[in-house]
CSV table of C-alpha atoms in Angstrom, one decimal:
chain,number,residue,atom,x,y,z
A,910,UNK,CA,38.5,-1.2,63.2
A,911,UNK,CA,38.1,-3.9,60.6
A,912,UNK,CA,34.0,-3.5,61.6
A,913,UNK,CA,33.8,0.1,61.9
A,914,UNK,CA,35.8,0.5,58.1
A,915,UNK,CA,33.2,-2.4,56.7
A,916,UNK,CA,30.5,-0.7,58.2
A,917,UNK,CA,31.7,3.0,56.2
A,918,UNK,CA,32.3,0.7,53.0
A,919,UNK,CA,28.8,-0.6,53.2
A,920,UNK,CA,27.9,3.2,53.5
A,921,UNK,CA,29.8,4.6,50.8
A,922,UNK,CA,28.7,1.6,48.2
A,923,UNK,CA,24.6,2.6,49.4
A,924,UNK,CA,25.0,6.2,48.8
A,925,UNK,CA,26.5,5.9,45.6
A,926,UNK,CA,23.6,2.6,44.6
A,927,UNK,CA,21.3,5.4,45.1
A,928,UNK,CA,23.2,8.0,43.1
A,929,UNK,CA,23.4,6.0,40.3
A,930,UNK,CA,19.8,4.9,40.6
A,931,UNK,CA,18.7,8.6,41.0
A,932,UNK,CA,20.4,9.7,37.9
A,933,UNK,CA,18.9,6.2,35.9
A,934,UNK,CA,15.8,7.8,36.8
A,935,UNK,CA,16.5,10.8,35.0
A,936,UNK,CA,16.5,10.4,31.1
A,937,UNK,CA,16.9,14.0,30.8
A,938,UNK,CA,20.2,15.0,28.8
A,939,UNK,CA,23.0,17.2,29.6
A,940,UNK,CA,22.8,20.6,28.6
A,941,UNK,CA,25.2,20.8,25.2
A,942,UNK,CA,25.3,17.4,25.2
A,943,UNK,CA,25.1,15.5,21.9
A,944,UNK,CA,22.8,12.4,21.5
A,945,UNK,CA,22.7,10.0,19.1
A,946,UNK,CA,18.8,11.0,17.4
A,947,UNK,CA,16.7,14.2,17.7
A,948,UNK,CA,13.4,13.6,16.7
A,949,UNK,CA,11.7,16.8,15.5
A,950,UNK,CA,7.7,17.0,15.0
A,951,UNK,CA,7.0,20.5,12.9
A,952,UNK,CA,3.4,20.7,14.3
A,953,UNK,CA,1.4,23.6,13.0
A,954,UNK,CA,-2.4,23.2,13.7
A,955,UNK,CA,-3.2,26.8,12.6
A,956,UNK,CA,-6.2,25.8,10.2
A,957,UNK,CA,-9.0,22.9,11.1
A,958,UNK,CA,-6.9,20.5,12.9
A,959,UNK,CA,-6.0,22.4,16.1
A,960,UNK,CA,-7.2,19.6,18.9
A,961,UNK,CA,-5.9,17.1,17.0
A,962,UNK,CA,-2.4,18.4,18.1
A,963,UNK,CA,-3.8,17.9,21.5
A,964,UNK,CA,-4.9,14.3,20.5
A,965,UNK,CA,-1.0,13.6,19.4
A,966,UNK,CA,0.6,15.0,22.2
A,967,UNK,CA,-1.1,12.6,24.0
A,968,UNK,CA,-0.1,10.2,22.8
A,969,UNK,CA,3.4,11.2,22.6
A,970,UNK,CA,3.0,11.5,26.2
A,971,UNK,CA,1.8,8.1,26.3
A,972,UNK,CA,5.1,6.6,24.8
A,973,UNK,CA,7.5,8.7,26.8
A,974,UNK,CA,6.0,7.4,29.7
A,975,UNK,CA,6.6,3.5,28.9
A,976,UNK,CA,9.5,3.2,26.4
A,977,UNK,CA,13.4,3.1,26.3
A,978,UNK,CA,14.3,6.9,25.4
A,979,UNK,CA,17.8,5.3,24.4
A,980,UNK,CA,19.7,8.1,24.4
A,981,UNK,CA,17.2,10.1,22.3
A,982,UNK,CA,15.6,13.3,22.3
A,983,UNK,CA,12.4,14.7,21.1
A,984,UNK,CA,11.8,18.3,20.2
A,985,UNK,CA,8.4,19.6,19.3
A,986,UNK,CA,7.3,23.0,17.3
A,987,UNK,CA,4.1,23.7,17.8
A,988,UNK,CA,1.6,26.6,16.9
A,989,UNK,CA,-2.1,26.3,17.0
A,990,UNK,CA,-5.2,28.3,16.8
A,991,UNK,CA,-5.5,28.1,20.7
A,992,UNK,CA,-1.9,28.9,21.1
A,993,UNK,CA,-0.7,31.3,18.3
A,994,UNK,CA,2.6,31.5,19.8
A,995,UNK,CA,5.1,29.2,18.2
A,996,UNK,CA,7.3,27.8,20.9
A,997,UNK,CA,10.0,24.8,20.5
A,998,UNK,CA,9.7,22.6,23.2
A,999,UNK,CA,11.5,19.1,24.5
A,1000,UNK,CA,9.6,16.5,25.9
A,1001,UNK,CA,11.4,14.1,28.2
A,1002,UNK,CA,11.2,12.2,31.0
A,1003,UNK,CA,12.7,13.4,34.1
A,1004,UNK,CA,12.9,11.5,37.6
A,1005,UNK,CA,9.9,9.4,35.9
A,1006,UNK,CA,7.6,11.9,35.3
A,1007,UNK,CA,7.0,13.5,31.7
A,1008,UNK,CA,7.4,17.2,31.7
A,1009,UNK,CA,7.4,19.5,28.7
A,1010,UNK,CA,10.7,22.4,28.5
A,1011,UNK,CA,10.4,25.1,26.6
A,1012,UNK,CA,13.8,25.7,24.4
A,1013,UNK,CA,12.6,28.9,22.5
A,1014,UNK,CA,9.3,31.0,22.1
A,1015,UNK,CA,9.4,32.6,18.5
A,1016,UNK,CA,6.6,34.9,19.4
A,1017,UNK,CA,2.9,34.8,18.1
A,1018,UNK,CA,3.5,33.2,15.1
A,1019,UNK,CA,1.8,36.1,12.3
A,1020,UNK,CA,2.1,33.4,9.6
A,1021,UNK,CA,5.6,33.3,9.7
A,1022,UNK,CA,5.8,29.3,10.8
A,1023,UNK,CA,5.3,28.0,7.0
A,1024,UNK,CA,8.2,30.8,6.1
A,1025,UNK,CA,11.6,29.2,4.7
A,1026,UNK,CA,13.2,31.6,6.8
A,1027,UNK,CA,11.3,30.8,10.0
A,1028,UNK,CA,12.0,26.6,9.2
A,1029,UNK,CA,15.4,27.1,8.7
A,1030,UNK,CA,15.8,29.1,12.0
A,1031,UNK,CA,14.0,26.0,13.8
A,1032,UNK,CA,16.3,24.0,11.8
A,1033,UNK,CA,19.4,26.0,13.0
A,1034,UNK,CA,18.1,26.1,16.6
A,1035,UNK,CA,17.6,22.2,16.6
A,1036,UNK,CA,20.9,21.7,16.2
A,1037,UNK,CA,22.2,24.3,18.7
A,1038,UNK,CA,19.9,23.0,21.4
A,1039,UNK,CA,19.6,19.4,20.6
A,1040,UNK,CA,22.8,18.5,18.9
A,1041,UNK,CA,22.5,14.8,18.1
A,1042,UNK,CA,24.3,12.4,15.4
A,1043,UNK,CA,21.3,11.5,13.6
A,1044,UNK,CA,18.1,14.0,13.0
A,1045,UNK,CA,14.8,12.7,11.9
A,1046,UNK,CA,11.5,14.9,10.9
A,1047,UNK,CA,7.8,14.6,11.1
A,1048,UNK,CA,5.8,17.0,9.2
A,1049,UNK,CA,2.3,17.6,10.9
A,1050,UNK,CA,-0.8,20.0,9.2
A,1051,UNK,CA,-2.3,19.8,5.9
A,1052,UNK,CA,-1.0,19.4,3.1
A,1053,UNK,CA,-0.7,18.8,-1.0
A,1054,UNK,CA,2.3,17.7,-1.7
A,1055,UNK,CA,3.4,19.9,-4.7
A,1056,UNK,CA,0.2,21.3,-5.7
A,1057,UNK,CA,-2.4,23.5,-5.5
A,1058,UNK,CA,-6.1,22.6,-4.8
A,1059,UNK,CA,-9.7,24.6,-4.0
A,1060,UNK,CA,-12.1,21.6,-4.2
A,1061,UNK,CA,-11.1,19.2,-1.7
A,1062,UNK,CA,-12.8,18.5,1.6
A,1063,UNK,CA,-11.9,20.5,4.4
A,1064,UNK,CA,-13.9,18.4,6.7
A,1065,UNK,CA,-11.9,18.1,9.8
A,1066,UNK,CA,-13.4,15.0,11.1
A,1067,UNK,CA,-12.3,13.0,8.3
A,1068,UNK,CA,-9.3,14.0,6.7
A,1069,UNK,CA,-6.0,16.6,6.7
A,1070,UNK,CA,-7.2,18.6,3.1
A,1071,UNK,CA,-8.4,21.2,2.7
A,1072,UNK,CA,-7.9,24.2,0.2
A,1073,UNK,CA,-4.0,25.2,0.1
A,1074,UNK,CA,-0.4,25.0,-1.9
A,1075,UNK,CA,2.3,22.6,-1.4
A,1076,UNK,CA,2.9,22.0,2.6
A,1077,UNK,CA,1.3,22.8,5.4
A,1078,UNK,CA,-2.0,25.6,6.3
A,1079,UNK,CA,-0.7,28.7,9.1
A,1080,UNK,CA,-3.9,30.6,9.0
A,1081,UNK,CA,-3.6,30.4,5.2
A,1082,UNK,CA,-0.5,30.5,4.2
A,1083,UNK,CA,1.7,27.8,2.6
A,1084,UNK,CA,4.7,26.7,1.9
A,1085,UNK,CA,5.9,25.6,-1.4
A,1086,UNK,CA,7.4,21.9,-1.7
A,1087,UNK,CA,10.6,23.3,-3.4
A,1088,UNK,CA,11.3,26.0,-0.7
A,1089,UNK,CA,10.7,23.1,2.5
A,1090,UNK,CA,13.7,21.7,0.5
A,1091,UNK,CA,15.7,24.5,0.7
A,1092,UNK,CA,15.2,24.8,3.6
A,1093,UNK,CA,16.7,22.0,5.0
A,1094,UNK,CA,20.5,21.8,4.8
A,1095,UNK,CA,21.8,18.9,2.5
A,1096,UNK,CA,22.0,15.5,4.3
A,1097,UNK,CA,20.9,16.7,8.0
A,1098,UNK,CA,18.4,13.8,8.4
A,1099,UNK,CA,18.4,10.7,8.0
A,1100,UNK,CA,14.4,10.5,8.1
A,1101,UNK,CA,11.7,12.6,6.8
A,1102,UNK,CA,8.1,11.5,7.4
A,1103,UNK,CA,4.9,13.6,6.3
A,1104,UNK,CA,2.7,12.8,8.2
A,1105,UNK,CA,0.3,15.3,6.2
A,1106,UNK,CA,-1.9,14.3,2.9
A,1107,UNK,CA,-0.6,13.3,-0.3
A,1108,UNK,CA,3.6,13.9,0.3
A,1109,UNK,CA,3.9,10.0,-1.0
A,1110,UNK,CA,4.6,11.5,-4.7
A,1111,UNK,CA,8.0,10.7,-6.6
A,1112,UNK,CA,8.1,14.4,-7.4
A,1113,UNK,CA,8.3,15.3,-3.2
A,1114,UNK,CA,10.7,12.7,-2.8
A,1115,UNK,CA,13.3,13.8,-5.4
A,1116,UNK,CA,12.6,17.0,-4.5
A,1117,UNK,CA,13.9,16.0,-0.5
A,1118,UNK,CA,16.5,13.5,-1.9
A,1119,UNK,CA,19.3,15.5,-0.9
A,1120,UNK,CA,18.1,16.1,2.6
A,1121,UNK,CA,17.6,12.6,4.0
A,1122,UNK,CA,17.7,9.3,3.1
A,1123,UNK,CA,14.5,7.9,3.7
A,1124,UNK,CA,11.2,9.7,2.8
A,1125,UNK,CA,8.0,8.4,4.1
A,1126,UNK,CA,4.4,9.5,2.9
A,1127,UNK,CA,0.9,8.4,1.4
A,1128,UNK,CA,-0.3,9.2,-2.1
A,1129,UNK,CA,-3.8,9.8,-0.7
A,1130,UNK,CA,-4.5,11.7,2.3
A,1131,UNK,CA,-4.1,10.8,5.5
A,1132,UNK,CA,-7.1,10.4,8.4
A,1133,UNK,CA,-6.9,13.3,10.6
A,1134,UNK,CA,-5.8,11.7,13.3
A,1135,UNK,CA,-2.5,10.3,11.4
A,1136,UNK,CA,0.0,8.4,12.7
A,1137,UNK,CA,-0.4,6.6,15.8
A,1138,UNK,CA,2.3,7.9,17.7
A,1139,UNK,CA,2.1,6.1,21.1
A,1140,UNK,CA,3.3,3.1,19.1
A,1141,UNK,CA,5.9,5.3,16.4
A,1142,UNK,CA,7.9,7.2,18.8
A,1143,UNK,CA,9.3,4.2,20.3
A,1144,UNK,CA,10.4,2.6,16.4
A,1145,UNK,CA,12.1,6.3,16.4
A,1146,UNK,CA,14.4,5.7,19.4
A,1147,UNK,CA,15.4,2.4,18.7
A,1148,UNK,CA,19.1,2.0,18.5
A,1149,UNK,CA,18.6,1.8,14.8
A,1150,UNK,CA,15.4,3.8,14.1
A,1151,UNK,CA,12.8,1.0,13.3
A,1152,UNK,CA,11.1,3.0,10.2
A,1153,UNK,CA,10.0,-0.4,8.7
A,1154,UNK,CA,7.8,-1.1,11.4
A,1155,UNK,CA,6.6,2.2,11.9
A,1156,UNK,CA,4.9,2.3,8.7
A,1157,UNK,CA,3.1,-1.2,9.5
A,1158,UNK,CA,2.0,0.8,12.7
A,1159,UNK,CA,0.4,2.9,10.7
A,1160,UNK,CA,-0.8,1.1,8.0
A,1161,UNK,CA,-2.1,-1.8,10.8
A,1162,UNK,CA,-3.7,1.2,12.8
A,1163,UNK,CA,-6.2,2.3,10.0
A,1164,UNK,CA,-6.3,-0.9,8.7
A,1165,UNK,CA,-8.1,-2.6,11.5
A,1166,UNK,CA,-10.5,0.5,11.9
A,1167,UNK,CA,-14.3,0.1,10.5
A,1168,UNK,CA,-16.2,1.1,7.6
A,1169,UNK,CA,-14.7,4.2,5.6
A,1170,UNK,CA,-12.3,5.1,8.7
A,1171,UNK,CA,-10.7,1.2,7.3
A,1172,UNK,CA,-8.3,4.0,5.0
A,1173,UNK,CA,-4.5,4.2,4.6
A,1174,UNK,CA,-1.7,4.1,2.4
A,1175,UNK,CA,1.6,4.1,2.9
A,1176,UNK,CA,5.2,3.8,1.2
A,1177,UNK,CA,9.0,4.4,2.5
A,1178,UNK,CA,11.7,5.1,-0.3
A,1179,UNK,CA,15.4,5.1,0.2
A,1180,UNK,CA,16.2,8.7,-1.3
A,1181,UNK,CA,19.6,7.5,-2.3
A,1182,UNK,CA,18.2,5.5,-5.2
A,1183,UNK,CA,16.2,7.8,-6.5
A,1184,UNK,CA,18.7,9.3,-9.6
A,1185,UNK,CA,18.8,5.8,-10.9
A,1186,UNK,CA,14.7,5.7,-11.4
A,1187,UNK,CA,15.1,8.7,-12.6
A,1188,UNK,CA,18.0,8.1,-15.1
A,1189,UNK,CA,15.4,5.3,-16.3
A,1190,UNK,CA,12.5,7.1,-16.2
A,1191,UNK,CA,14.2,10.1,-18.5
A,1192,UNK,CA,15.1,7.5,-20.9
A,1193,UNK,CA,11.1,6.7,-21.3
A,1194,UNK,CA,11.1,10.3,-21.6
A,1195,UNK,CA,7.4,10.9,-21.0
A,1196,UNK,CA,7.3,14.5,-22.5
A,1197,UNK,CA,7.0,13.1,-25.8
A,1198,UNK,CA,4.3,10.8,-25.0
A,1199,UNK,CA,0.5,10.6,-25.0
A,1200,UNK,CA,-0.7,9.7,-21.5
A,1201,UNK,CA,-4.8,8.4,-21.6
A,1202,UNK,CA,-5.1,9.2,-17.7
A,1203,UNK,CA,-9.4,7.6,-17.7
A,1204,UNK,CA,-8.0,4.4,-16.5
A,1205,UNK,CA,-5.4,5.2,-14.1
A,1206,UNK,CA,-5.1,4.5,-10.2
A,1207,UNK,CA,-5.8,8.2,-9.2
A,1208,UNK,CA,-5.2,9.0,-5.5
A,1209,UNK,CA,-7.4,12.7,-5.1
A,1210,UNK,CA,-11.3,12.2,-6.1
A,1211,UNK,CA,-11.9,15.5,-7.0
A,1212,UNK,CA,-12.7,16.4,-10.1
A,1213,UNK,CA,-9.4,17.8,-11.0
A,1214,UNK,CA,-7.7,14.5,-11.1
A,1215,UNK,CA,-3.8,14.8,-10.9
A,1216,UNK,CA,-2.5,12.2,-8.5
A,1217,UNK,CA,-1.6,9.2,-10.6
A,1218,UNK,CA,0.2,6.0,-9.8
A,1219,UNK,CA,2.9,5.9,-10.7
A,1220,UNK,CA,4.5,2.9,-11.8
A,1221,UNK,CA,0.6,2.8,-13.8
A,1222,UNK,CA,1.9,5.8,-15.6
A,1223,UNK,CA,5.1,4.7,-17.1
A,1224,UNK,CA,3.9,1.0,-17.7
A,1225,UNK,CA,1.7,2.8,-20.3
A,1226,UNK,CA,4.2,4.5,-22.0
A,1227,UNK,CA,7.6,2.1,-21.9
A,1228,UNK,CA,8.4,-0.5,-23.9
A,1229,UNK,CA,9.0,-3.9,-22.2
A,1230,UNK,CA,12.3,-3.3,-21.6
A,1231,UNK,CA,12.1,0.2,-20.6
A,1232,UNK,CA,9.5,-0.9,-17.7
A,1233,UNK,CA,11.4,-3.9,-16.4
A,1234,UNK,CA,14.5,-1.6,-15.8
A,1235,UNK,CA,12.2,1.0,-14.2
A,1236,UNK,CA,10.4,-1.5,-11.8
A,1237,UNK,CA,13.6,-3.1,-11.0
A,1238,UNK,CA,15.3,0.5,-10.3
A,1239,UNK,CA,12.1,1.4,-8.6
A,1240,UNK,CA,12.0,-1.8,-6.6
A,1241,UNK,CA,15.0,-1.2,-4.9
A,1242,UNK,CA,14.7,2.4,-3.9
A,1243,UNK,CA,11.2,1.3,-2.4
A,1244,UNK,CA,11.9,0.0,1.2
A,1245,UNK,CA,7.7,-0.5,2.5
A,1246,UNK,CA,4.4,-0.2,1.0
A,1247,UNK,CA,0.8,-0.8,2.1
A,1248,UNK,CA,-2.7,0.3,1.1
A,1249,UNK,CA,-6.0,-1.0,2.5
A,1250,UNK,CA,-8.7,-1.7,-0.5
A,1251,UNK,CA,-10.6,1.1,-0.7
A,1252,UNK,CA,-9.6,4.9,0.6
A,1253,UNK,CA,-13.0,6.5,2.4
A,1254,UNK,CA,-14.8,3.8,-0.1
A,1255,UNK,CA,-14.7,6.1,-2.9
A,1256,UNK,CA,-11.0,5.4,-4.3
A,1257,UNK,CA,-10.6,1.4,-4.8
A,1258,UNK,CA,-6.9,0.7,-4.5
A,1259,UNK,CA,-6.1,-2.6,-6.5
A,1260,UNK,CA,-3.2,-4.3,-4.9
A,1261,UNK,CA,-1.6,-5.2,-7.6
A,1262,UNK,CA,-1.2,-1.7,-9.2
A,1263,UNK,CA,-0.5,0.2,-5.8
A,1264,UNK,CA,3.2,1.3,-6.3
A,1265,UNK,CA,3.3,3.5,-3.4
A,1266,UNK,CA,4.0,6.7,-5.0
A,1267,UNK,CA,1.7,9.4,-7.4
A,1268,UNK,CA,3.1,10.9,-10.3
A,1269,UNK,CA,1.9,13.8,-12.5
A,1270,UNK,CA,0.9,14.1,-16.1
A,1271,UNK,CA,1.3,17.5,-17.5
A,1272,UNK,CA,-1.8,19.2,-19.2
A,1273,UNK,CA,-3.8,17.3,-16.5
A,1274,UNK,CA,-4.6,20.0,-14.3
A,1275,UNK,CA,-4.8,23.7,-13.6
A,1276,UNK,CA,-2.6,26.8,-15.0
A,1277,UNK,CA,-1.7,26.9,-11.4
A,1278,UNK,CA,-0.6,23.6,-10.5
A,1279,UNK,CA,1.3,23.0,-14.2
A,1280,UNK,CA,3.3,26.4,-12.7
A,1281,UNK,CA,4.1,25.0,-9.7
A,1282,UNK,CA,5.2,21.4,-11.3
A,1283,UNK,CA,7.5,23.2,-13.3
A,1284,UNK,CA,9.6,24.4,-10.3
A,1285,UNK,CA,10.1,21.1,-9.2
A,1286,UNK,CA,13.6,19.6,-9.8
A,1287,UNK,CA,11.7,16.3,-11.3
A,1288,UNK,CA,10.2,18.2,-13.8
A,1289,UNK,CA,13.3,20.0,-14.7
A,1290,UNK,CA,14.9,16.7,-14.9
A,1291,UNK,CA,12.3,14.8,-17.3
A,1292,UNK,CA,10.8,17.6,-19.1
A,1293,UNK,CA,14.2,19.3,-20.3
């Protein structure tokens, strides 16, 4: 008896080794069930980059396949020339093998994707379908920041611009920096990333300050291919998400790459310290100054020049005193910053004067991008 009942123990202990190794196996989460991060990657590749998406998927792929999902998820909207209808999807691993499941179809998209109404629905649906404790963003497609351009270079091979307003290109249409923040309910992530040209401005990061606590962008563009995200999603599901060294992917990526392809830059601010650079830099108050822009770090090479750096800005117009409090306020809002020497060899990026954010000058530009500045709650708060 004492054999026979060892022998069912030694049973019952197997089955349930291989139950628990089975459902190891499976990173897959419960249905409902909350997690502690959703990572979401707003991918619209309506405009010049669709393959690239591909490109990124792939490597996606690539990470899911080899790192710790640690109770994570990733979610994925994504709309493209070849496939016009925008679908969120998960991608997970399941029984070892990455699979893609589809959470919602919206339908062929019909320029809707770059709509404040259609991003807060994603938004809504996020958090219905992936309910986690944390929620970080990645913003993928072209972009300029705040403004409005028609003369940059829409080459696909080489970089994200191309002609457009504010963020993002869905056959066209844009969507305005000040209505992607209203869009996002007040404090739901705790990371934002574009990965799109110029977001690294001060202007796009106030303007998101409310809806997450660490902003990460470049003040120039960003190489088509952007971030390397075989070696970024897995900083993104570390227990605490590794952002730091996420950013010195990135930068380390381009940074190692040859002739003009040798092109990044890169900063991380904490968005909770922005009011207290901005209390400073409203005390400089640099509507009543005169700003000679010839000499300035500018971050676009078009002709119409409007991306200025910007601690190079204010150094010009504060006193001593005025720009040690602003470099010290600054200084602790900024988290990471790199910059390799030269941007496509035509912008030459002097460490020393790389703050890792642009700024704007009023009366710099066009009619239309001076109208869109003046939406932005940055220029409401120093212009007054």
């Amino acid at each position: 008896m004492k054999k026979f009942a060892l022998k069912i123990l030694l049973v019952i202990v197997s089955i349930c080794a291989f139950a628990t190794f089975i459902s190891c196996d499976s990173d897959e989460p419960k249905p409902g069930e909350a997690t502690r991060r959703t990572i979401l990657i707003y991918m619209v590749a309506t405009n010049s980059l669709n393959g690239y998406d591909n490109y990124d998927v792939e490597e996606i792929t690539k990470a899911l396949n080899s790192c710790d999902i640690n109770n994570c998820r990733l979610l994925l909207y994504r709309v493209s020339t070849s496939d016009t209808e925008a679908k969120l999807v998960e991608m997970l691993r399941r029984n070892g093998k990455v699979e893609t499941q589809l959470l919602k179809n919206y339908g062929v998209s019909n320029k809707l994707s770059l709509t404040t109404k259609r991003f807060s629905q994603v938004l809504a649906d996020v958090k219905q379908l992936a309910p986690a404790k944390e929620y970080g963003l990645v913003l993928w497609s072209h972009s300029v920041a705040w403004a409005y351009t028609r003369s940059a270079n829409s080459d696909a091979t080489t970089t994200r611009s191309r002609r457009l307003e504010g963020f993002g290109d869905d056959f066209g249409e844009t969507m305005l920096i000040d209505s992607l923040a209203d869009a996002i309910p007040d404090g739901m992530f705790h990371f934002i990333w574009g990965d799109v040209c110029y977001m690294g401005a001060i202007e796009v990061a106030y303007e998101l300050r409310n809806d997450t606590r660490y902003f990460i962008g470049s003040p120039t563009e960003t190489l088509s291919y952007g971030m390397p995200y075989d070696q970024n999603v897995p900083c993104f599901f570390e227990t605490e998400a590794n952002l730091v060294q996420a950013c010195k992917n990135m930068y380390n990526f381009y940074n190692n790459q040859g002739g003009e392809y040798r092109s990044v830059t890169i900063s991380m601010v904490d968005c909770s310290k922005l009011e207290h650079v901005a209390q400073v830099c409203e005390e400089i108050s640099i509507a009543d100054k005169v700003i000679d822009t010839r000499d300035l770090l500018c971050y676009n090479s078009s002709s119409n020049r409007f991306f200025f750096d910007f601690l190079q800005v204010y150094n010009q117009i504060a006193n001593d005193s005025q720009y040690s409090r602003l470099c010290d306020a600054y200084n602790d809002a900024l988290v990471y910053k790199a910059a390799t020497p030269k941007f496509l060899n035509t912008i030459v990026i002097d460490s020393e004067n790389f703050s890792g954010l642009s700024t704007y000058v009023m009366g710099t530009s066009t009619a239309r991008n001076e109208m869109a500045y003046k939406q932005l709650e940055w220029y409401k708060r120093l212009y007054r």
